[in-house]
Backbone as a chain_set.jsonl record, in Angstrom:
{"seq": "MASKSTLLTPILEELLVKEIGEANILPLKWSQNGPFQYSFNINIEGKDEKVEVNFTQIIDDIERQFYFPPKYRNLINIFNVGFDISGVEKQFAKTNLKILLTTLSTIVDIVKDFIKHRSILDGLFIKPMEKETKDKNPQKSSLYRAFIKKQLEQIPNYSYDTYREGFILIKNKK", "coords": {"N": [[0.888, -0.937, -0.152], [0.378, 2.137, -0.719], [2.082, 4.985, 0.842], [0.746, 7.951, 2.348], [1.669, 10.262, 1.82], [2.359, 9.653, -0.624], [0.39, 9.322, -2.052], [-0.456, 12.266, -2.21], [1.278, 13.566, -3.605], [0.074, 13.596, -6.414], [-1.951, 15.514, -5.697], [-1.141, 17.246, -4.959], [0.699, 18.445, -6.816], [-0.984, 19.003, -9.357], [-2.484, 20.703, -7.706], [-0.557, 22.502, -7.477], [-0.186, 23.383, -10.182], [-2.672, 24.379, -10.797], [-2.246, 26.571, -9.239], [-0.082, 28.13, -10.783], [-1.612, 29.264, -12.642], [-1.951, 31.156, -15.68], [0.591, 30.359, -15.861], [1.841, 32.979, -15.343], [4.043, 34.204, -14.021], [6.288, 37.151, -12.634], [8.512, 37.927, -14.922], [12.642, 38.057, -13.709], [14.56, 40.784, -13.796], [16.861, 40.454, -17.006], [19.868, 41.141, -18.87], [21.08, 41.572, -21.91], [23.768, 39.972, -22.792], [25.306, 39.214, -25.592], [24.751, 38.704, -29.166], [23.524, 35.726, -29.506], [23.545, 34.994, -26.252], [22.721, 35.743, -22.896], [21.928, 36.858, -19.52], [21.549, 36.961, -16.189], [20.435, 37.554, -12.778], [19.381, 35.943, -9.466], [19.273, 34.83, -6.392], [20.017, 32.572, -4.135], [19.358, 30.66, -1.634], [20.566, 32.255, -0.268], [22.636, 33.46, -1.616], [24.119, 35.27, -4.343], [23.148, 34.226, -8.254], [24.753, 33.697, -11.068], [22.866, 33.296, -13.616], [22.952, 31.882, -17.122], [22.357, 32.241, -20.427], [21.778, 30.992, -23.402], [22.438, 30.601, -26.782], [22.722, 27.644, -28.704], [23.376, 27.759, -32.299], [22.199, 24.615, -34.263], [23.793, 23.187, -36.521], [25.287, 21.128, -37.377], [24.398, 17.562, -39.377], [24.047, 15.663, -37.306], [24.032, 16.407, -35.705], [21.335, 17.756, -35.386], [19.953, 15.329, -36.157], [19.763, 14.074, -32.854], [18.176, 16.482, -31.418], [15.842, 16.886, -32.484], [12.593, 15.64, -34.074], [12.594, 12.907, -37.308], [10.126, 14.805, -38.909], [10.874, 17.513, -38.22], [13.571, 17.75, -38.81], [13.928, 18.763, -41.279], [14.626, 21.75, -40.974], [16.149, 24.437, -41.261], [17.49, 27.134, -39.522], [17.513, 26.827, -36.582], [18.247, 25.966, -32.916], [19.421, 24.878, -30.052], [18.498, 25.674, -27.174], [20.105, 26.803, -24.2], [21.421, 27.168, -20.617], [22.914, 27.976, -17.735], [23.712, 27.888, -13.918], [25.399, 29.56, -12.458], [27.662, 28.776, -13.505], [26.782, 25.945, -13.127], [24.789, 23.161, -14.092], [23.235, 21.461, -12.242], [22.742, 23.062, -10.327], [20.099, 23.914, -10.55], [19.305, 21.31, -9.299], [19.087, 22.497, -6.541], [17.088, 24.83, -6.018], [13.829, 26.264, -4.471], [10.541, 26.108, -5.303], [9.712, 28.612, -5.586], [11.519, 29.538, -6.475], [13.029, 28.41, -8.58], [9.898, 28.653, -10.67], [10.476, 31.143, -10.991], [12.735, 32.075, -12.277], [12.535, 29.726, -14.3], [10.285, 31.577, -15.547], [11.925, 33.679, -16.745], [13.871, 32.826, -17.815], [11.966, 31.673, -19.592], [10.658, 34.716, -20.797], [12.951, 35.854, -21.663], [13.643, 33.951, -23.854], [11.654, 34.328, -25.786], [12.445, 37.254, -26.145], [14.356, 36.509, -27.599], [13.369, 35.157, -29.768], [11.764, 37.775, -30.774], [13.668, 38.9, -31.988], [14.808, 37.913, -34.072], [14.371, 37.658, -37.385], [14.647, 35.446, -39.257], [14.123, 32.446, -38.193], [13.869, 28.898, -37.81], [12.969, 27.055, -35.317], [13.519, 26.1, -32.188], [15.194, 24.005, -29.401], [14.641, 22.981, -26.681], [16.32, 21.982, -24.065], [15.291, 19.433, -21.552], [15.104, 18.999, -17.513], [18.624, 18.084, -16.523], [19.28, 14.167, -16.464], [19.121, 13.244, -13.527], [18.949, 15.08, -12.284], [16.111, 15.165, -12.25], [15.224, 12.182, -11.611], [16.03, 12.555, -8.865], [14.604, 14.44, -7.696], [11.84, 13.9, -8.921], [8.525, 14.995, -8.871], [9.625, 18.472, -8.573], [10.587, 18.003, -11.354], [8.12, 17.136, -12.609], [5.921, 19.496, -12.432], [8.809, 21.261, -13.749], [8.021, 20.772, -16.165], [5.261, 20.962, -16.333], [5.043, 23.898, -16.453], [7.121, 24.999, -18.082], [5.71, 24.177, -20.383], [3.134, 25.513, -20.073], [3.963, 27.779, -21.286], [5.377, 27.499, -22.967], [3.5, 27.547, -25.069], [2.013, 29.323, -24.794], [3.648, 31.272, -26.484], [3.066, 33.332, -29.638], [2.226, 32.796, -32.773], [3.799, 30.1, -32.949], [4.214, 26.912, -32.15], [4.077, 24.274, -30.311], [5.842, 21.288, -28.805], [7.191, 18.134, -28.211], [10.294, 16.12, -27.711], [12.924, 13.97, -26.783], [12.024, 13.979, -24.1], [13.193, 16.815, -24.131], [11.82, 20.253, -24.714], [9.886, 21.529, -28.067], [10.125, 24.173, -29.635], [8.403, 25.59, -33.122], [8.099, 27.607, -35.503], [5.042, 28.242, -37.44], [4.154, 28.082, -40.32], [3.551, 30.16, -42.581]], "CA": [[0.162, 0.118, 0.042], [1.045, 3.938, -0.659], [1.898, 6.119, 2.098], [0.035, 9.151, 2.343], [3.454, 11.513, 1.264], [3.277, 9.672, -1.953], [-0.893, 9.509, -2.552], [-0.789, 13.266, -2.456], [1.986, 14.131, -4.366], [-0.612, 13.836, -7.841], [-2.784, 16.303, -5.8], [-0.013, 18.532, -5.09], [1.493, 18.45, -8.714], [-2.244, 19.603, -9.658], [-2.532, 22.176, -7.112], [1.056, 23.986, -7.848], [0.173, 23.653, -11.671], [-3.182, 25.8, -11.123], [-1.735, 27.852, -9.234], [0.882, 28.95, -11.554], [-2.647, 29.286, -13.733], [-1.171, 31.031, -17.21], [2.183, 30.957, -15.602], [2.355, 35.025, -15.332], [4.775, 34.973, -12.303], [6.851, 38.182, -13.63], [10.124, 37.484, -15.014], [13.777, 38.832, -13.54], [15.799, 41.333, -14.803], [18.038, 40.044, -17.831], [20.56, 41.615, -19.401], [21.976, 40.416, -23.192], [25.769, 39.897, -23.331], [26.014, 39.235, -27.182], [23.906, 38.06, -29.956], [23.064, 35.099, -28.762], [24.235, 35.085, -24.523], [21.615, 36.524, -21.936], [22.508, 36.689, -18.504], [20.598, 37.31, -15.085], [21.119, 36.917, -10.975], [19.232, 35.48, -9.126], [19.329, 34.792, -4.534], [19.538, 30.949, -4.176], [19.58, 30.297, -0.703], [20.647, 33.48, 0.466], [23.625, 33.19, -2.547], [23.485, 35.549, -5.622], [23.692, 33.319, -8.701], [24.171, 34.159, -11.929], [22.366, 32.103, -14.124], [23.429, 32.017, -18.57], [21.026, 31.474, -21.354], [22.508, 30.352, -24.084], [21.45, 30.08, -27.951], [22.866, 27.603, -29.822], [22.79, 27.247, -33.647], [22.001, 23.615, -34.687], [24.555, 22.918, -37.902], [25.267, 19.398, -37.944], [22.966, 16.878, -39.061], [24.061, 14.765, -36.476], [23.322, 17.362, -33.718], [20.062, 18.041, -35.538], [19.038, 14.035, -35.127], [19.323, 14.298, -31.736], [17.357, 16.819, -31.072], [14.683, 16.859, -33.455], [12.89, 14.358, -34.925], [12.167, 13.579, -38.201], [9.307, 15.547, -39.422], [11.592, 18.708, -38.071], [14.867, 17.787, -39.378], [14.637, 20.097, -42.152], [14.513, 23.291, -41.166], [17.402, 25.672, -41.301], [17.68, 27.714, -38.391], [17.713, 25.72, -35.133], [18.834, 26.128, -31.92], [19.235, 24.949, -28.776], [18.441, 26.576, -25.551], [20.244, 25.882, -22.772], [21.216, 27.563, -19.251], [22.991, 26.993, -15.708], [23.424, 28.622, -12.994], [26.646, 29.874, -11.823], [28.489, 27.802, -14.341], [26.374, 24.59, -12.786], [23.704, 22.827, -14.608], [22.537, 20.965, -11.323], [22.633, 23.837, -8.998], [19.265, 24.295, -9.896], [18.48, 20.93, -7.889], [18.931, 23.557, -4.683], [15.787, 25.42, -5.562], [12.96, 25.835, -3.896], [9.596, 26.094, -5.819], [9.204, 30.032, -5.955], [12.832, 30.609, -6.807], [12.565, 27.584, -9.663], [9.177, 29.552, -11.503], [11.318, 32.464, -11.481], [13.943, 31.287, -13.02], [12.083, 29.816, -15.757], [9.858, 32.51, -16.457], [12.862, 34.806, -17.581], [14.432, 32.145, -19.118], [10.99, 31.889, -21.206], [11.208, 35.962, -21.755], [14.655, 35.437, -22.48], [13.383, 32.883, -25.261], [10.443, 35.91, -26.511], [13.318, 38.469, -26.85], [15.389, 36.445, -29.344], [12.386, 35.115, -31.11], [11.367, 38.35, -31.732], [14.31, 39.682, -32.407], [15.012, 36.502, -35.178], [13.369, 37.781, -38.998], [14.879, 33.8, -39.91], [13.762, 31.339, -37.087], [12.426, 27.736, -37.501], [12.494, 26.798, -34.359], [14.518, 25.659, -30.634], [14.926, 22.838, -28.741], [15.268, 23.666, -24.725], [16.749, 20.69, -23.328], [14.501, 18.8, -20.335], [15.877, 18.773, -16.774], [18.659, 16.413, -15.694], [18.73, 12.941, -15.288], [19.584, 12.896, -12.193], [18.024, 15.323, -11.121], [14.66, 14.41, -12.185], [16.021, 11.424, -10.66], [16.134, 13.438, -7.51], [13.081, 15.308, -7.564], [10.669, 13.84, -9.428], [7.768, 16.738, -8.742], [9.766, 19.045, -9.505], [10.398, 18.158, -13.145], [7.169, 17.647, -13.159], [6.594, 21.235, -11.947], [8.856, 22.115, -14.459], [7.683, 20.689, -18.04], [4.13, 21.882, -16.837], [5.554, 25.268, -16.208], [7.894, 25.683, -19.405], [4.564, 23.785, -22.315], [2.221, 26.126, -20.154], [4.954, 28.809, -21.211], [5.38, 27.91, -24.323], [2.026, 27.591, -25.421], [1.391, 31.465, -24.898], [3.753, 32.186, -27.931], [2.003, 33.305, -30.701], [3.206, 32.123, -33.731], [4.78, 29.239, -32.696], [3.676, 25.921, -31.904], [4.837, 23.392, -29.027], [5.648, 19.957, -29.03], [8.137, 17.647, -27.278], [11.314, 15.189, -28.101], [13.966, 13.564, -25.629], [12.081, 15.18, -22.858], [13.045, 18.51, -23.843], [10.828, 20.959, -25.717], [10.438, 22.063, -29.2], [9.075, 25.796, -30.673], [8.669, 25.345, -34.499], [7.513, 28.74, -36.275], [3.97, 28.27, -37.994], [4.276, 28.899, -41.32], [2.344, 31.026, -42.525]], "C": [[0.508, 1.37, 0.232], [1.271, 3.642, 0.28], [1.174, 7.134, 1.811], [0.433, 10.13, 1.512], [2.793, 10.647, -0.306], [1.841, 9.361, -2.803], [-1.285, 11.23, -3.071], [-0.013, 14.25, -3.372], [1.352, 14.098, -6.03], [-0.905, 15.267, -7.299], [-2.014, 17.566, -5.47], [0.454, 19.385, -6.122], [0.219, 19.576, -9.149], [-1.991, 21.027, -8.579], [-1.614, 22.874, -7.7], [0.764, 24.158, -9.573], [-1.277, 24.828, -11.799], [-3.047, 26.65, -10.833], [-0.773, 29.106, -9.949], [-0.078, 29.417, -12.866], [-2.001, 29.205, -15.088], [-0.286, 31.16, -16.693], [2.781, 32.349, -15.793], [3.009, 34.798, -14.145], [5.952, 35.847, -13.195], [8.633, 37.388, -13.726], [11.295, 38.213, -14.388], [14.426, 40.062, -14.392], [16.784, 41.259, -15.445], [18.695, 41.285, -18.357], [20.923, 40.36, -20.952], [23.251, 40.384, -23.803], [26.06, 40.053, -24.661], [24.646, 38.707, -27.595], [23.093, 36.729, -29.932], [23.55, 34.007, -27.194], [23.322, 36.133, -23.562], [22.104, 35.825, -20.78], [21.27, 37.52, -17.226], [20.875, 36.844, -13.753], [19.886, 36.594, -10.28], [19.452, 34.902, -7.222], [18.981, 33.492, -4.519], [19.925, 30.515, -2.392], [20.388, 31.337, -0.293], [22.41, 33.526, -0.453], [23.194, 34.705, -3.582], [24.363, 34.93, -6.345], [24.054, 33.967, -9.604], [23.909, 33.182, -13.338], [22.329, 32.796, -15.979], [22.397, 31.815, -19.151], [21.843, 31.277, -22.428], [21.934, 29.929, -25.232], [22.727, 29.349, -28.975], [23.203, 27.168, -31.322], [23.064, 25.813, -33.88], [22.514, 23.293, -35.881], [24.21, 21.71, -38.344], [24.496, 18.636, -37.929], [22.593, 15.864, -37.643], [23.59, 14.956, -35.373], [21.373, 17.458, -34.031], [18.544, 16.486, -35.227], [18.842, 14.112, -33.96], [18.273, 14.838, -31.374], [16.509, 17.549, -31.832], [14.413, 15.846, -34.25], [11.955, 14.156, -36.14], [11.412, 14.587, -39.143], [10.232, 17.097, -39.057], [12.535, 18.6, -38.9], [14.976, 18.434, -41.161], [14.744, 21.264, -42.065], [16.185, 23.473, -40.912], [17.777, 25.917, -40.2], [17.014, 27.328, -37.31], [17.996, 26.417, -34.544], [18.91, 25.978, -30.801], [19.849, 25.853, -27.815], [19.045, 26.091, -24.597], [20.497, 27.502, -21.695], [22.121, 26.908, -18.056], [22.914, 27.93, -14.953], [24.823, 28.869, -12.237], [28.529, 28.673, -12.351], [28.323, 26.246, -14.096], [24.95, 23.813, -13.208], [23.314, 22.219, -13.062], [22.735, 21.311, -10.01], [21.172, 24.461, -9.115], [18.493, 22.875, -9.525], [18.192, 21.786, -6.765], [17.505, 24.135, -4.817], [14.892, 25.027, -5.078], [11.948, 26.415, -5.147], [9.883, 27.437, -6.656], [10.463, 30.922, -6.73], [12.903, 29.868, -8.388], [11.525, 28.577, -11.182], [9.662, 30.48, -11.866], [12.277, 32.174, -12.363], [13.334, 31.065, -14.368], [11.205, 30.764, -16.383], [10.747, 34.029, -17.054], [13.421, 34.464, -18.147], [13.67, 32.108, -20.505], [10.948, 33.574, -21.692], [12.412, 36.248, -22.215], [14.086, 35.171, -24.175], [12.235, 33.493, -26.011], [11.264, 36.588, -27.198], [14.075, 38.292, -28.114], [14.464, 36.047, -29.726], [12.243, 36.388, -32.105], [12.497, 38.961, -32.386], [15.579, 38.969, -33.593], [13.885, 36.995, -36.507], [13.331, 35.93, -39.566], [15.04, 32.802, -38.511], [13.379, 30.532, -37.174], [12.446, 27.689, -36.485], [14.076, 26.719, -32.725], [13.952, 24.91, -30.299], [15.413, 23.941, -26.964], [14.901, 22.441, -24.354], [15.809, 20.562, -21.737], [15.829, 18.99, -19.09], [17.573, 17.653, -16.978], [18.797, 15.129, -15.79], [18.864, 12.945, -13.974], [18.853, 13.836, -11.32], [16.528, 15.417, -11.146], [14.585, 13.024, -11.086], [15.044, 11.596, -8.983], [14.713, 13.655, -7.016], [11.944, 14.891, -8.708], [9.022, 15.282, -9.925], [8.196, 17.421, -9.4], [10.254, 19.381, -10.684], [9.539, 17.957, -13.793], [6.262, 18.696, -13.145], [7.166, 21.879, -13.637], [8.532, 22.234, -16.069], [6.391, 21.544, -17.823], [3.994, 23.67, -16.929], [5.819, 25.54, -17.645], [6.325, 25.841, -20.289], [3.285, 24.992, -21.849], [2.587, 28.032, -21.402], [4.673, 29.177, -22.561], [4.192, 28.045, -25.465], [1.263, 28.723, -26.043], [2.291, 32.004, -25.913], [3.415, 32.314, -29.348], [3.101, 33.371, -32.067], [4.745, 30.818, -34.0], [4.199, 27.893, -32.146], [4.534, 25.002, -30.914], [5.083, 22.357, -29.516], [7.508, 19.55, -28.6], [8.836, 16.854, -27.904], [12.395, 14.999, -26.717], [13.427, 13.701, -24.866], [12.2, 16.677, -22.953], [11.738, 19.218, -25.131], [11.508, 21.898, -27.222], [9.384, 23.318, -29.565], [9.27, 25.381, -31.918], [7.631, 26.615, -34.376], [6.114, 27.888, -37.274], [4.258, 28.817, -39.206], [3.177, 29.365, -42.213], [1.754, 30.613, -44.165]], "O": [[0.942, 1.735, 1.325], [1.007, 2.576, 0.836], [0.924, 7.149, 0.606], [-0.239, 10.732, 0.674], [2.879, 11.438, -1.246], [1.921, 9.163, -4.015], [-2.083, 11.511, -3.965], [-0.401, 15.34, -3.794], [2.096, 14.551, -6.899], [-0.453, 16.232, -7.915], [-2.352, 18.717, -5.747], [0.558, 20.606, -6.237], [0.431, 20.785, -9.248], [-1.4, 22.08, -8.819], [-1.877, 23.836, -8.422], [1.426, 24.979, -10.208], [-1.243, 25.823, -12.524], [-3.37, 27.665, -11.45], [-0.715, 30.326, -9.799], [0.421, 29.843, -13.908], [-1.607, 28.198, -15.675], [0.109, 32.317, -16.839], [3.867, 32.699, -16.255], [2.467, 35.254, -13.138], [6.457, 35.39, -14.221], [9.422, 36.742, -13.036], [11.015, 39.408, -14.483], [14.685, 40.032, -15.595], [17.796, 41.78, -14.977], [18.123, 42.373, -18.29], [20.988, 39.136, -21.067], [23.655, 40.669, -24.931], [26.913, 40.862, -25.027], [23.711, 38.373, -26.867], [21.95, 36.76, -30.388], [23.782, 32.801, -27.113], [23.429, 37.35, -23.715], [22.559, 34.681, -20.763], [20.429, 38.391, -17.448], [21.511, 35.804, -13.58], [19.044, 37.336, -10.787], [20.489, 34.258, -7.375], [17.841, 33.138, -4.82], [21.024, 29.992, -2.205], [21.282, 30.759, 0.325], [23.374, 33.638, 0.305], [22.047, 35.149, -3.533], [25.553, 34.759, -6.08], [23.847, 35.159, -9.372], [24.762, 32.495, -13.9], [21.834, 33.898, -16.213], [21.454, 31.254, -18.595], [23.001, 31.525, -22.089], [21.056, 29.068, -25.168], [23.467, 29.975, -29.733], [23.291, 25.945, -31.431], [24.258, 25.557, -33.724], [21.587, 23.005, -36.637], [23.398, 21.269, -39.156], [23.74, 18.529, -36.964], [21.534, 15.483, -37.143], [23.048, 14.316, -34.473], [20.457, 17.294, -33.226], [17.419, 16.382, -34.738], [17.652, 14.247, -33.675], [17.333, 14.14, -30.994], [16.477, 18.779, -31.807], [15.207, 15.204, -34.939], [10.903, 14.778, -36.281], [12.017, 15.142, -40.06], [10.099, 17.881, -39.997], [12.478, 19.354, -39.871], [15.935, 18.466, -41.932], [14.967, 21.94, -43.069], [17.067, 22.731, -40.48], [18.45, 25.053, -39.637], [15.813, 27.584, -37.216], [18.163, 27.564, -34.959], [18.476, 26.93, -30.152], [20.915, 26.443, -27.638], [18.685, 25.039, -24.068], [19.963, 28.591, -21.909], [22.081, 25.77, -17.59], [22.128, 28.853, -15.164], [25.117, 28.092, -11.328], [29.592, 28.232, -11.915], [29.112, 25.391, -14.499], [24.003, 24.001, -12.445], [22.839, 23.251, -12.589], [22.86, 20.633, -8.989], [20.783, 25.274, -8.276], [17.27, 22.936, -9.401], [17.132, 21.752, -6.141], [16.729, 23.99, -3.873], [14.677, 23.819, -4.982], [12.485, 27.155, -5.971], [10.168, 27.518, -7.851], [10.56, 32.04, -7.235], [12.844, 30.614, -9.365], [12.011, 29.01, -12.226], [9.46, 30.876, -13.014], [11.907, 32.167, -13.537], [13.455, 31.815, -15.338], [11.233, 30.882, -17.608], [10.306, 35.049, -17.582], [13.848, 35.111, -19.103], [14.016, 32.283, -21.673], [11.182, 33.798, -22.879], [12.683, 36.924, -23.207], [14.107, 35.854, -25.199], [11.956, 32.895, -27.05], [11.204, 36.731, -28.42], [14.376, 39.011, -29.067], [14.282, 36.84, -30.649], [12.393, 36.45, -33.326], [12.252, 39.585, -33.418], [16.725, 39.336, -33.851], [12.701, 36.66, -36.491], [12.384, 35.328, -40.072], [16.123, 32.559, -37.978], [12.225, 30.566, -36.747], [11.672, 28.58, -36.137], [15.18, 27.245, -32.585], [12.752, 24.695, -30.468], [16.047, 24.899, -26.52], [13.8, 21.896, -24.279], [15.715, 21.507, -20.953], [17.028, 19.092, -19.352], [17.513, 16.566, -17.553], [18.207, 14.681, -14.807], [18.224, 11.982, -13.55], [18.345, 13.679, -10.21], [15.844, 15.711, -10.165], [13.989, 12.973, -10.01], [14.085, 11.111, -8.383], [14.004, 13.117, -6.166], [11.27, 15.762, -9.258], [8.763, 16.029, -10.869], [7.827, 17.537, -10.569], [10.404, 20.518, -11.132], [9.473, 18.192, -15.0], [5.68, 18.741, -14.23], [6.528, 22.559, -14.441], [8.657, 23.153, -16.878], [6.126, 22.504, -18.546], [3.093, 24.394, -17.353], [5.028, 26.148, -18.366], [5.818, 26.878, -20.718], [2.541, 25.444, -22.72], [1.873, 28.885, -21.93], [4.195, 30.144, -23.153], [4.228, 28.643, -26.54], [0.506, 29.0, -26.974], [1.984, 33.107, -26.367], [3.517, 31.368, -30.129], [4.24, 33.801, -32.242], [5.797, 30.682, -34.624], [3.334, 28.264, -31.353], [5.753, 25.172, -30.878], [4.689, 22.169, -30.667], [8.54, 20.22, -28.641], [8.27, 16.544, -28.952], [12.546, 15.843, -25.833], [14.284, 13.619, -23.987], [11.648, 17.538, -22.269], [11.089, 18.701, -26.04], [12.556, 22.482, -27.497], [8.162, 23.293, -29.71], [10.31, 24.742, -32.079], [6.705, 26.74, -33.574], [6.442, 26.821, -37.793], [4.615, 29.994, -39.252], [2.079, 28.842, -42.408], [0.716, 31.118, -44.593]]}, "num_chains": 1, "name": "protein.A"}
């Protein structure tokens, strides 16, 4: 028989997703450091951390096959979106839910800015949480996925899809 805490997990996840509603948590102030790099600062457990968000164009066919399913591999101008906190991807695992959602909101705001300033952009791949983080905290991983999905669905002229547990944002054809 499952423990009471195990039985409460799906209910708590549903409540958290309802609480984020339309995922309109205000993003933090960020800066663009170059055409493909952005950053912002966030306080995690009393320590100021720098979050870097990088957009790397996927040119190589092998990379394209890794990041995108066959139906999207013909796209030319596609980018991988990656981020780390103070140079460490696993730092994300330490964050509480409010910090997690604020960080994600800021990253999505940066993605929107990146899209807005690109006249030619076919798609983006946003990688999932690291497997180690996901395995240690499946509830945080579920919330991460729900929040990102909700945010991506709100970007006009783009469609949302998933692949390899990551998120794909594809520009709609006119």
